[in-house]
Short mmCIF file of C-alpha atoms (C1' of nucleotides) in Angstrom, two decimals:
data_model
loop_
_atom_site.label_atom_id
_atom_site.label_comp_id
_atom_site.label_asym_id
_atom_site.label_seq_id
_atom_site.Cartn_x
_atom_site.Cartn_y
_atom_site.Cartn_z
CA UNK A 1 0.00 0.00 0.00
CA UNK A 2 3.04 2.66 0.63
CA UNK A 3 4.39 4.36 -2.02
CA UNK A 4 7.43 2.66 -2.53
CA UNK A 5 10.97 3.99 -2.77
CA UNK A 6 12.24 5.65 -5.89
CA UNK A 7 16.01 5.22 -5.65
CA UNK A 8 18.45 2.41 -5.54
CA UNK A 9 19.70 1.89 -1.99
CA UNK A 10 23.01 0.45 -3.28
CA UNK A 11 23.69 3.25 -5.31
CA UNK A 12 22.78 6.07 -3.03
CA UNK A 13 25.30 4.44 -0.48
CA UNK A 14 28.02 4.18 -3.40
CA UNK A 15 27.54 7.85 -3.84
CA UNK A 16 27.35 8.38 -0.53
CA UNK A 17 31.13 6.69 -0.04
CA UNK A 18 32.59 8.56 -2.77
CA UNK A 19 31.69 11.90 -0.95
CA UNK A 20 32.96 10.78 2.00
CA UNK A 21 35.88 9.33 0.40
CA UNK A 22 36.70 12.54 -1.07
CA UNK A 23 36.36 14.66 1.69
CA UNK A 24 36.29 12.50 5.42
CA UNK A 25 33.12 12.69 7.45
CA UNK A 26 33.49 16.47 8.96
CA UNK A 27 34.38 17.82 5.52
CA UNK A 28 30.85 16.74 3.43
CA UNK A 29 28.06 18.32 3.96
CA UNK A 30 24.56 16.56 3.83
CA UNK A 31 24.00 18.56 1.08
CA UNK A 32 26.47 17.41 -1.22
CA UNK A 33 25.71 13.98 -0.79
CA UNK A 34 21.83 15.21 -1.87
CA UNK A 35 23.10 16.68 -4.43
CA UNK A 36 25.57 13.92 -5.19
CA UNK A 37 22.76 11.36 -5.50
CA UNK A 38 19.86 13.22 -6.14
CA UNK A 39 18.05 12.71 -3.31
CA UNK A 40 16.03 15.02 -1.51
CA UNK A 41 16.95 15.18 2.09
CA UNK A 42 13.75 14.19 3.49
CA UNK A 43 14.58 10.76 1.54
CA UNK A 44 17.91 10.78 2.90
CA UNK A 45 16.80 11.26 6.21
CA UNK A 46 14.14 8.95 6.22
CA UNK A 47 15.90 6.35 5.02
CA UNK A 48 19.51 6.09 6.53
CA UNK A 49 18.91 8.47 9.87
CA UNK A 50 21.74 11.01 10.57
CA UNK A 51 24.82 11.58 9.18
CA UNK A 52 26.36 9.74 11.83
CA UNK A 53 24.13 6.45 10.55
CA UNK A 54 24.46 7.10 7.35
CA UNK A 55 28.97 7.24 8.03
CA UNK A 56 28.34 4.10 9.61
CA UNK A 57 26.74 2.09 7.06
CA UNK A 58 29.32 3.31 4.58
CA UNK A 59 32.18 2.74 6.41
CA UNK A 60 30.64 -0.63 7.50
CA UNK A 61 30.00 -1.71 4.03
CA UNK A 62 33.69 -0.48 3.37
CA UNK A 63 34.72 -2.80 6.14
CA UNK A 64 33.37 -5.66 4.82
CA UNK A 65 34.45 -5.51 1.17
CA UNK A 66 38.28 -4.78 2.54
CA UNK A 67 37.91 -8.36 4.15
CA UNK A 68 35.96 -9.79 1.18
CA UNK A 69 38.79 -8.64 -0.93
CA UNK A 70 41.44 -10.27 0.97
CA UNK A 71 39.31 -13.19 1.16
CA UNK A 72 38.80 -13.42 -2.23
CA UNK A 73 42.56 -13.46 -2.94
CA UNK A 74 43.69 -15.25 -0.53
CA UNK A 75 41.43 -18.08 0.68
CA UNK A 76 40.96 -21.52 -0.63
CA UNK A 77 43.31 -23.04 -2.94
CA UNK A 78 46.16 -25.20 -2.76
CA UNK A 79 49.21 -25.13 -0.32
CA UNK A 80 51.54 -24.58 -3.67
CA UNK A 81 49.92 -21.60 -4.66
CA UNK A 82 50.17 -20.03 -1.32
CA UNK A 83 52.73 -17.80 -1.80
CA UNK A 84 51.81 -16.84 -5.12
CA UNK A 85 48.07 -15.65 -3.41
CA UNK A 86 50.09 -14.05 -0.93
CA UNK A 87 52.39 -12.13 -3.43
CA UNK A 88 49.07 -10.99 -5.62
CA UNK A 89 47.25 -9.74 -2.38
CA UNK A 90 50.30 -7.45 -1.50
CA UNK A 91 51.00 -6.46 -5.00
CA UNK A 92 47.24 -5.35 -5.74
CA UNK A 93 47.53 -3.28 -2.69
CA UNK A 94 50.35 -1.31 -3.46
CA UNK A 95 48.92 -1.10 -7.27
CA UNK A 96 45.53 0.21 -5.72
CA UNK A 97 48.17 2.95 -3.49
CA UNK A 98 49.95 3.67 -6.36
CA UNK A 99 46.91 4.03 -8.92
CA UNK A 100 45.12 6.48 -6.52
CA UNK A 101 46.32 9.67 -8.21
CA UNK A 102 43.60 11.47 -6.30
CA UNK A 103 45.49 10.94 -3.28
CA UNK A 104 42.57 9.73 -1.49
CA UNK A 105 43.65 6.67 0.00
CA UNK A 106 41.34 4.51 1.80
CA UNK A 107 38.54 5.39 3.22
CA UNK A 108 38.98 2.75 6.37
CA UNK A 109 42.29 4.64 7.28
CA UNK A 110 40.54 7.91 6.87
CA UNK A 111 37.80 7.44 8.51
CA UNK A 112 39.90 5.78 11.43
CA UNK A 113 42.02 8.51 11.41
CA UNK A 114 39.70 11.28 11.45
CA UNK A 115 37.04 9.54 13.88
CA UNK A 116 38.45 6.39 15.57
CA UNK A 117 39.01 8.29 18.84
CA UNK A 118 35.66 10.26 19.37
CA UNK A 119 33.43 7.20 17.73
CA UNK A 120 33.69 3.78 19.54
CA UNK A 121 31.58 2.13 16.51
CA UNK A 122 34.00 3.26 14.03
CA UNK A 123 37.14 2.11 16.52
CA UNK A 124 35.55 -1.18 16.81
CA UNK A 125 34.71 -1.65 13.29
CA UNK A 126 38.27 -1.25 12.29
CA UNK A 127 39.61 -2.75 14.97
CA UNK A 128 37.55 -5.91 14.03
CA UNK A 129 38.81 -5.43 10.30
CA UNK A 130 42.27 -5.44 11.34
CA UNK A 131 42.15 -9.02 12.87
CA UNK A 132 39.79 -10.56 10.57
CA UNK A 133 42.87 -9.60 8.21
CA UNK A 134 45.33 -10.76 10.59
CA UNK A 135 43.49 -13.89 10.61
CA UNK A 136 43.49 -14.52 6.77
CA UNK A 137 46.99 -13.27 6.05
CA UNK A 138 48.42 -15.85 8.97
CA UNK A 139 46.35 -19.06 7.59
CA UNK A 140 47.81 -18.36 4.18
CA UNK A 141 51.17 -18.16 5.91
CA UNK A 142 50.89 -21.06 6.91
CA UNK A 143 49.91 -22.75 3.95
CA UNK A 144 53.11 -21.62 2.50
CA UNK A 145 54.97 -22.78 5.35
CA UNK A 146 54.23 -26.58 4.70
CA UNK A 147 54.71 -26.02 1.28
CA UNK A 148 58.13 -24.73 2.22
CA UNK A 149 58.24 -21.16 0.54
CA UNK A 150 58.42 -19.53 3.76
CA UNK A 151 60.66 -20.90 6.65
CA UNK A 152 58.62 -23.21 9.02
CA UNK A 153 60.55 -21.82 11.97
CA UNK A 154 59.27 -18.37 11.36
CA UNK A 155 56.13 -17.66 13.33
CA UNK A 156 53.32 -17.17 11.14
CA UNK A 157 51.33 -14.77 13.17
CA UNK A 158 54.09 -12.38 13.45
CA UNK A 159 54.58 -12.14 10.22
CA UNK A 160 50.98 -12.02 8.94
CA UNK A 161 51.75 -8.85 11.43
CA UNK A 162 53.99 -7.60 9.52
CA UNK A 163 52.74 -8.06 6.15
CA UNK A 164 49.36 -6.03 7.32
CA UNK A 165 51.45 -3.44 8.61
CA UNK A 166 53.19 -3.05 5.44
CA UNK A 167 49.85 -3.48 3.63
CA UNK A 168 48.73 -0.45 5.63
CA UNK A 169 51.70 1.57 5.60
CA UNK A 170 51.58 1.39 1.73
CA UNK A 171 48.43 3.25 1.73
CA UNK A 172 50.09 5.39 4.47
CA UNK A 173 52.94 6.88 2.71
CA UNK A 174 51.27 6.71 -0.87
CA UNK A 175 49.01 9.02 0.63
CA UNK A 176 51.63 10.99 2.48
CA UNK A 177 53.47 11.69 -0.96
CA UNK A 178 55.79 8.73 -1.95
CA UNK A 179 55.74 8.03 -5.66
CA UNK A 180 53.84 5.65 -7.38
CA UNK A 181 56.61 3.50 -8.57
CA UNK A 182 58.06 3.34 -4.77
CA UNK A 183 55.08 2.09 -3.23
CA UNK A 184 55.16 -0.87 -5.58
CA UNK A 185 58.75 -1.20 -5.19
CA UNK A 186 57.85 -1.53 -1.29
CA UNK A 187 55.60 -4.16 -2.10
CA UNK A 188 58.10 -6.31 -4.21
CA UNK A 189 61.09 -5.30 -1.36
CA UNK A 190 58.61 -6.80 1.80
CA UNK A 191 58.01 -9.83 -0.06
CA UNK A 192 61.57 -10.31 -1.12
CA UNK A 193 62.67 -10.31 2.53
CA UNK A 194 60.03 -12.35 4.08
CA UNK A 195 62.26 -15.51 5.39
CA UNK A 196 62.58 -18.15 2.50
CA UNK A 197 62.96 -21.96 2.51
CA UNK A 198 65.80 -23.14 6.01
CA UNK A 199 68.64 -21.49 5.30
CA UNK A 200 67.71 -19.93 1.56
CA UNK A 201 67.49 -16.74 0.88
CA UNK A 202 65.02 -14.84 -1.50
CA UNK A 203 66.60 -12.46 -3.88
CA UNK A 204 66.07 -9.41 -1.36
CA UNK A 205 66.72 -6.74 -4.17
CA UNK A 206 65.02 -8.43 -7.20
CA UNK A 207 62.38 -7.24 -9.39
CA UNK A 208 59.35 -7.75 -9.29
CA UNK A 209 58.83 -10.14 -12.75
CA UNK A 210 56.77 -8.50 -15.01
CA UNK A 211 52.80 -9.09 -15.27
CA UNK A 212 52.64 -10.59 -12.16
CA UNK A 213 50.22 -8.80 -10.21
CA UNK B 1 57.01 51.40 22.65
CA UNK B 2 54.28 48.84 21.70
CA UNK B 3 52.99 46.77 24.11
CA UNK B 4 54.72 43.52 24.53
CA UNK B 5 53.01 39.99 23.96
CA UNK B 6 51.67 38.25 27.24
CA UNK B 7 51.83 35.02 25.93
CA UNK B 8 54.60 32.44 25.20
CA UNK B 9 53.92 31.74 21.10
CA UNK B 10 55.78 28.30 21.88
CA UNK B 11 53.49 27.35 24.88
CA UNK B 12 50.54 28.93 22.48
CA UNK B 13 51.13 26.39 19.27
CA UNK B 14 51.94 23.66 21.99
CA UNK B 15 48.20 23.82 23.15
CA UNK B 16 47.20 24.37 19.92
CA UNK B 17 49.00 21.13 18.51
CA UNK B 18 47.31 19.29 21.50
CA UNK B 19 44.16 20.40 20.34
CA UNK B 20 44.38 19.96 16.83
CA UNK B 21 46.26 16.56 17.46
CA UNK B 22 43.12 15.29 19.92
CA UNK B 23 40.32 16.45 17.45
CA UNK B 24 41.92 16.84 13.93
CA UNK B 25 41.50 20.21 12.18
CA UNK B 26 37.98 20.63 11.02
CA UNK B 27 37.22 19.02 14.73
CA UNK B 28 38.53 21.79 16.68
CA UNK B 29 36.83 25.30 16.94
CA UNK B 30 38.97 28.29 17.11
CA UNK B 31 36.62 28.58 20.72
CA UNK B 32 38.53 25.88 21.79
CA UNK B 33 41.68 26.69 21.42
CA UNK B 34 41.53 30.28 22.89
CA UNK B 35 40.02 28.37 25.85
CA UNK B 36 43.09 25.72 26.17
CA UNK B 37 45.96 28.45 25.46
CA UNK B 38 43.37 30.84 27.50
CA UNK B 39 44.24 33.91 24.59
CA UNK B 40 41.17 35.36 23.58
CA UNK B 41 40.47 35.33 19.92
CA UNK B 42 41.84 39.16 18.92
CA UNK B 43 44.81 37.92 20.05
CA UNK B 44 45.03 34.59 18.42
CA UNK B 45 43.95 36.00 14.69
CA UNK B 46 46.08 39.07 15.41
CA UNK B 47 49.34 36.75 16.09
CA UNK B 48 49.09 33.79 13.83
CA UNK B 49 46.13 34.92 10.97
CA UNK B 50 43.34 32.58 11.10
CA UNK B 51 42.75 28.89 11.19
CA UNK B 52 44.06 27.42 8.37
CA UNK B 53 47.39 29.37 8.82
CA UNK B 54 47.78 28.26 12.78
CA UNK B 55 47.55 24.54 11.63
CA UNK B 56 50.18 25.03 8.60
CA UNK B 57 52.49 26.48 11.29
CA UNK B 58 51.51 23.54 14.31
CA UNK B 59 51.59 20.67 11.28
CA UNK B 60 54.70 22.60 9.92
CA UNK B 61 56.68 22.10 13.56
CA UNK B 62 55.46 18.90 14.21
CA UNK B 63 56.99 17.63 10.64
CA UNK B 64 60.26 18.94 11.57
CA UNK B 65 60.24 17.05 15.42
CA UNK B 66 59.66 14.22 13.71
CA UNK B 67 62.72 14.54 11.19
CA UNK B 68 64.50 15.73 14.53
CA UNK B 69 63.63 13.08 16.13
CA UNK B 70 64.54 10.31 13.28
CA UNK B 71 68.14 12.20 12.78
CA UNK B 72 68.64 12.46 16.65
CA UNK B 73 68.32 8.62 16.81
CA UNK B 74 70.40 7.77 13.48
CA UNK B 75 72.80 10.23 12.16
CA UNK B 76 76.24 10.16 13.21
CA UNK B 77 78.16 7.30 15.25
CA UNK B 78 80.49 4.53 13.80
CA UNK B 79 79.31 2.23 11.42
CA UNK B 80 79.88 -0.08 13.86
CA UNK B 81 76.64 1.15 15.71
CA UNK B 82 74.59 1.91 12.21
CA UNK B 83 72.59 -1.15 13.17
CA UNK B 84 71.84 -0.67 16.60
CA UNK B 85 70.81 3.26 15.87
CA UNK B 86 68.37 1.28 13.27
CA UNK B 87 67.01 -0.86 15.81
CA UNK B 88 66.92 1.37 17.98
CA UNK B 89 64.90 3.92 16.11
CA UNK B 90 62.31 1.59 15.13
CA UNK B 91 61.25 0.35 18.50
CA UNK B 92 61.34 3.64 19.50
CA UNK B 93 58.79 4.43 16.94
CA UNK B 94 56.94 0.90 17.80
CA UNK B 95 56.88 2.23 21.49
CA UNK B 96 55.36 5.38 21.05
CA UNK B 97 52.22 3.65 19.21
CA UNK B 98 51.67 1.30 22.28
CA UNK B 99 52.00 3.56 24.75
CA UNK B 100 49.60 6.08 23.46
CA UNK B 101 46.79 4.91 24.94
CA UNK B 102 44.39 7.70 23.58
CA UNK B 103 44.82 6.15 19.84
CA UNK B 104 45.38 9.71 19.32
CA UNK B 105 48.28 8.70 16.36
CA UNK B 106 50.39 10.63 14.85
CA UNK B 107 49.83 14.41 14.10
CA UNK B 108 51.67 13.68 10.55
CA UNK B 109 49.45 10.88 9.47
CA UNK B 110 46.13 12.35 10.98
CA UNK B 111 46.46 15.65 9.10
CA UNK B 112 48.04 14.26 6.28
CA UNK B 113 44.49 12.04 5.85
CA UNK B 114 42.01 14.63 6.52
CA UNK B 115 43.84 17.55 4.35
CA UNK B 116 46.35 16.28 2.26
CA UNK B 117 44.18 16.12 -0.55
CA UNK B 118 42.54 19.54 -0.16
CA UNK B 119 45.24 21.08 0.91
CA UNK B 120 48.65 21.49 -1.18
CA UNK B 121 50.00 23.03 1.53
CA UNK B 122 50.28 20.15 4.02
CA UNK B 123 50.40 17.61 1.36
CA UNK B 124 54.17 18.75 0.20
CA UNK B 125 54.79 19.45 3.84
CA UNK B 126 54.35 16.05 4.73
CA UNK B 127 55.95 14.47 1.21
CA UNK B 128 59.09 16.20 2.17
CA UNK B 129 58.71 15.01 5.53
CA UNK B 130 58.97 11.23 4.25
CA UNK B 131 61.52 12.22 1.92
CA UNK B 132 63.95 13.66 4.17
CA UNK B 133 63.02 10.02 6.16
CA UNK B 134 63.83 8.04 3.71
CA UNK B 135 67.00 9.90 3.02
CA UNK B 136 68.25 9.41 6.26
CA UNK B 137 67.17 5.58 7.00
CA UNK B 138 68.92 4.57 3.63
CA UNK B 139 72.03 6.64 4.87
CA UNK B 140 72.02 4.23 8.01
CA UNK B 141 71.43 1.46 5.86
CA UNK B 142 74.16 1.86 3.88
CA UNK B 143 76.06 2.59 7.01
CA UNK B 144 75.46 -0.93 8.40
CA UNK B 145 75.82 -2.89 5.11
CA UNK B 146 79.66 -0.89 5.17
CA UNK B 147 79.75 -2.93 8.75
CA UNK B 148 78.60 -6.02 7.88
CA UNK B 149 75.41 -5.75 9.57
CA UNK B 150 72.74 -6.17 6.37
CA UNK B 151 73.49 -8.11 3.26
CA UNK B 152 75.65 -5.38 0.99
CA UNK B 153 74.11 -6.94 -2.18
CA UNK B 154 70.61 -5.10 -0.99
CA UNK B 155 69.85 -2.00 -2.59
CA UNK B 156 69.78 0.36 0.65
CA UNK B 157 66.89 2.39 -1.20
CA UNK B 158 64.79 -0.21 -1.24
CA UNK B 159 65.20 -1.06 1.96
CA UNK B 160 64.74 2.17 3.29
CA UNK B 161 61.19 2.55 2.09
CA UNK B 162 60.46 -0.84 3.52
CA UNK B 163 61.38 0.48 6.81
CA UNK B 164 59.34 3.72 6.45
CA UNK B 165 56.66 1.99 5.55
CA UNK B 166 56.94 -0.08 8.50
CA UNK B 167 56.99 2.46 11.04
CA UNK B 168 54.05 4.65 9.50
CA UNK B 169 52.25 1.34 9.23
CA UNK B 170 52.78 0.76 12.72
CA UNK B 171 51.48 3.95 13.43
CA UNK B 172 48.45 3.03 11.03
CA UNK B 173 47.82 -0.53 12.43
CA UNK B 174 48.28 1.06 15.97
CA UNK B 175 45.09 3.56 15.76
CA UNK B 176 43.34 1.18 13.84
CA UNK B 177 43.21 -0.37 17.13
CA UNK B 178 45.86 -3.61 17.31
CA UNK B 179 47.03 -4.71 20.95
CA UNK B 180 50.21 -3.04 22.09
CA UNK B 181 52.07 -6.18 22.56
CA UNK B 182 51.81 -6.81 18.73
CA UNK B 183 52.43 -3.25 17.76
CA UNK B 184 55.56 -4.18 19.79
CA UNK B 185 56.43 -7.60 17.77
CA UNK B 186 55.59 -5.96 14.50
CA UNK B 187 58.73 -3.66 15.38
CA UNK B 188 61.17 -6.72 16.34
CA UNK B 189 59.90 -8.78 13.23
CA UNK B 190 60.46 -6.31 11.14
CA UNK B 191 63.99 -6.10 12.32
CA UNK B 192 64.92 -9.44 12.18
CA UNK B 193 63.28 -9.96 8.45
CA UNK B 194 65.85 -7.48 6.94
CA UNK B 195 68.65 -9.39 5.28
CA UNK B 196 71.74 -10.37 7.78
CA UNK B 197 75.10 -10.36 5.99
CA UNK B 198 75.89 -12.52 3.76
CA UNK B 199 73.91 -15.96 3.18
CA UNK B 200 73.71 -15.49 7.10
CA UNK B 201 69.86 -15.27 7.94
CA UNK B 202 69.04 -13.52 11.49
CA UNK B 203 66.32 -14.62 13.84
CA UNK B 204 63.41 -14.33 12.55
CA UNK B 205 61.33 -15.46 15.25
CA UNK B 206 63.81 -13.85 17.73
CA UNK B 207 62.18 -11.69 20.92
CA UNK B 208 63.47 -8.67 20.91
CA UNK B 209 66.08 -8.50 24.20
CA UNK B 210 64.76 -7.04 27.07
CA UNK B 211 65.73 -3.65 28.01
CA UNK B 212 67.23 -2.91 24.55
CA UNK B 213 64.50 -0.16 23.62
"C1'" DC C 1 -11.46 5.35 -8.82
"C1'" DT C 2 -10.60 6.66 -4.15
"C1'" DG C 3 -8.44 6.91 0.33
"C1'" DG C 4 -4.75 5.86 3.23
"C1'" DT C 5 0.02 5.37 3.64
"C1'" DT C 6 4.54 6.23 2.63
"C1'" DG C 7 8.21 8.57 -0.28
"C1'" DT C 8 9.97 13.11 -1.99
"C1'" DG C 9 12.34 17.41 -2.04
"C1'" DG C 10 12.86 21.95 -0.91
"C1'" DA C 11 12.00 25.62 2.45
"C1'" DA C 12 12.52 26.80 7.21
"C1'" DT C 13 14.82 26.38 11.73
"C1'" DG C 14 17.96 26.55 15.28
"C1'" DG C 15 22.39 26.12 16.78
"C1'" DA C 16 27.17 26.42 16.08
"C1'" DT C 17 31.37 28.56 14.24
"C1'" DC C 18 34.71 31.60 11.92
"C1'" DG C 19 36.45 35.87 11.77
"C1'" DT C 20 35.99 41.02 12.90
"C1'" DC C 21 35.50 44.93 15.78
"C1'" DC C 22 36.26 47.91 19.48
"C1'" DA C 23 36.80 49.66 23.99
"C1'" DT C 24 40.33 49.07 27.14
"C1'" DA C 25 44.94 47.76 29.10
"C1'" DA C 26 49.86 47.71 29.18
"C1'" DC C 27 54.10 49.16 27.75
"C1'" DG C 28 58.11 52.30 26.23
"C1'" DT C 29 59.45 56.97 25.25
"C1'" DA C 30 59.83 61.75 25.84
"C1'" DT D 1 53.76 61.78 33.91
"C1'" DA D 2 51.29 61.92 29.30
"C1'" DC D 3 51.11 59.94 24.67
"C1'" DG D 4 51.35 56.76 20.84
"C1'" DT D 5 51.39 52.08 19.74
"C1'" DT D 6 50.28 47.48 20.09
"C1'" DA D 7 47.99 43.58 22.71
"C1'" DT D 8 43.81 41.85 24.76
"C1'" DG D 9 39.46 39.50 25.00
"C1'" DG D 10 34.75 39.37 24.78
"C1'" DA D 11 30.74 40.78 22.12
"C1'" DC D 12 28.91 40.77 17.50
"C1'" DG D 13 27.69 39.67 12.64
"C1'" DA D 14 27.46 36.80 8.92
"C1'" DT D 15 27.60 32.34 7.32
"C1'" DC D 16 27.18 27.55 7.33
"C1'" DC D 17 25.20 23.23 8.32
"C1'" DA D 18 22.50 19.27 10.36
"C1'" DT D 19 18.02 18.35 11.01
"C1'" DT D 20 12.98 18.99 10.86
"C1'" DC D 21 8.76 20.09 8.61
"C1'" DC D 22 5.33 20.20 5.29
"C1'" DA D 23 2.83 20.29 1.11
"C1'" DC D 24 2.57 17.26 -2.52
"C1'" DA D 25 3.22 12.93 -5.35
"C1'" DA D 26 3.02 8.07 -6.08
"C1'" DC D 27 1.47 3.78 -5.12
"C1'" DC D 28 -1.92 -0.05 -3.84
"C1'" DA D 29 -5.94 -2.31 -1.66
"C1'" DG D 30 -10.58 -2.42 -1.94
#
DNA sequence: CTGGTTGTGGAATGGATCGTCCATAACGTA
DNA sequence: TACGTTATGGACGATCCATTCCACAACCAG
């Protein structure tokens, strides 16, 4: 019997993300992101709440398609392809760092950055994305551990550590001003160091082969 | 014959910096501030112009503590000691992100997120910042490779980024809410990945030894 | 076709915030 | 001691912005 809606939710909330991509949650206005999806804001009000809400669903949904992306790279597969998933997941982070001419970065650091401190939701959100990363980045560790492409003595939750703090600090100093072609250069230099097969080394200063990622 | 300033401008831009550093920029009012540095707002415009200009000059100081900082800790000593300064400088870094219990971050990365891409101004500020970084880890890399300490066949550079990237990821991973005690391992892991001299792997598992920080 | 219910969008509201203004205070000089 | 100059700080004005409100439109059951 009600009238029903006249937009597409998913694509309001899109819109919604790129305005709050572009310019963090105190810098957009609820009328740009009216204007930015057409919506009146009586719509926008009625349907998402605040602006606070309507942060949280975005940065939620952001959230959840960071982990989905890892999972989608790295989960499921053979033990011999381990490394290889690992080595794709790290690369197409630094390519997505070094890509982002607009400087924007990503909106989970942003939005951590800007709000983690005075909004527990948005602390706990990342905080949660941070481990469910942890987790992934550790099991796939371990894969390549008992394939032997990383050294079995190494322990794998330290470096799945590591390798997320690298991931991170990619998007960090791409976004502080390093050039494109050093971020991926960072991304070929972690994985060239991570400990190889007892007693082998990785070439620590080779390039990363071409076509790859 | 005028009539001198009451205030300290050092103690002024120090409460100003704790301001702007606990709220981020477009998170503090200019009320605020003339409340924590108790000036009243003729004052404040009168001595450093208006809003945007105070933060240049807070983010502007804060960028050059932190190169202090960095060439405090690693420029000149023996080569002998190139690693130690190294280590030394990175668990200093890992320390500060575990003991700051407010997740308030880093000045440098919060204002480079919420501005850099609106505003030129900080966004070179804080690109030189990691330049002149950079510079001066892969002079203290090169430093231990002439000792011994890192494989000389690694190209210092490259190395250097990693590193940088490591400690602003730390600082990333940190507000994004990982346990101290990791923050911590991420430093010593990070350490004991980079390549030891010569076919000679360190330990990559090792603890870092209590007491050296 | 009609009424009830919900969506829509723009105008209005109320509070907050930046920056200015000005009367006054404090200082050095003559 | 009197004067010119600059600092001070609180009140003020103009603007901005999140949110609410309301008149109207669209839909569907009966």
């Amino acid at each position: 019997m009600p009238r029903p809606r006249a937009f597409d939710e998913r694509q309001v909330l899109e819109r919604a993300r790129e305005q709050f991509w572009a310019t963090g949650y105190a810098g957009t206005r609820m009328d740009d992101i009216a204007r930015a999806t057409g919506l009146g804001k009586g719509s926008l009000y009625g349907a998402f709440g605040d602006k606070g809400k309507l942060f949280h669903r975005v940065f939620g949904d952001w959230c959840t398609a960071v982990v989905e992306v890892a999972e989608g790279r790295l989960t499921g597969g053979p033990d011999a392809e381990a490394w290889e998933r690992l080595a794709g997941y790290v690369h197409l982070m630094a390519e997505n760092t070094a890509s982002d001419t607009e400087r924007r970065g990503c909106l989970l650091a942003k939005g951590a950055a800007e709000l983690s401190q005075l909004d527990p939701t948005v602390a706990g959100r990342s905080a949660e994305t941070m481990t469910a990363l942890l987790t992934l980045l550790r099991t796939e560790i371990s894969a390549a551990q008992r394939h032997g492409d990383i050294d079995s003595a190494a322990d794998p939750e330290r470096l799945a550590a590591l390798l997320l703090t690298v991931v991170r600090g990619i998007e960090a100093v791409g976004k502080a001003g390093l050039a494109p072609e050093t971020v991926r250069d960072i991304a070929d230099t972690a994985l060239a160091v991570l400990p190889g097969p007892e007693g082998q080394k990785r070439r620590a200063t080779g390039r990363r082969p071409a076509g790859e990622s």
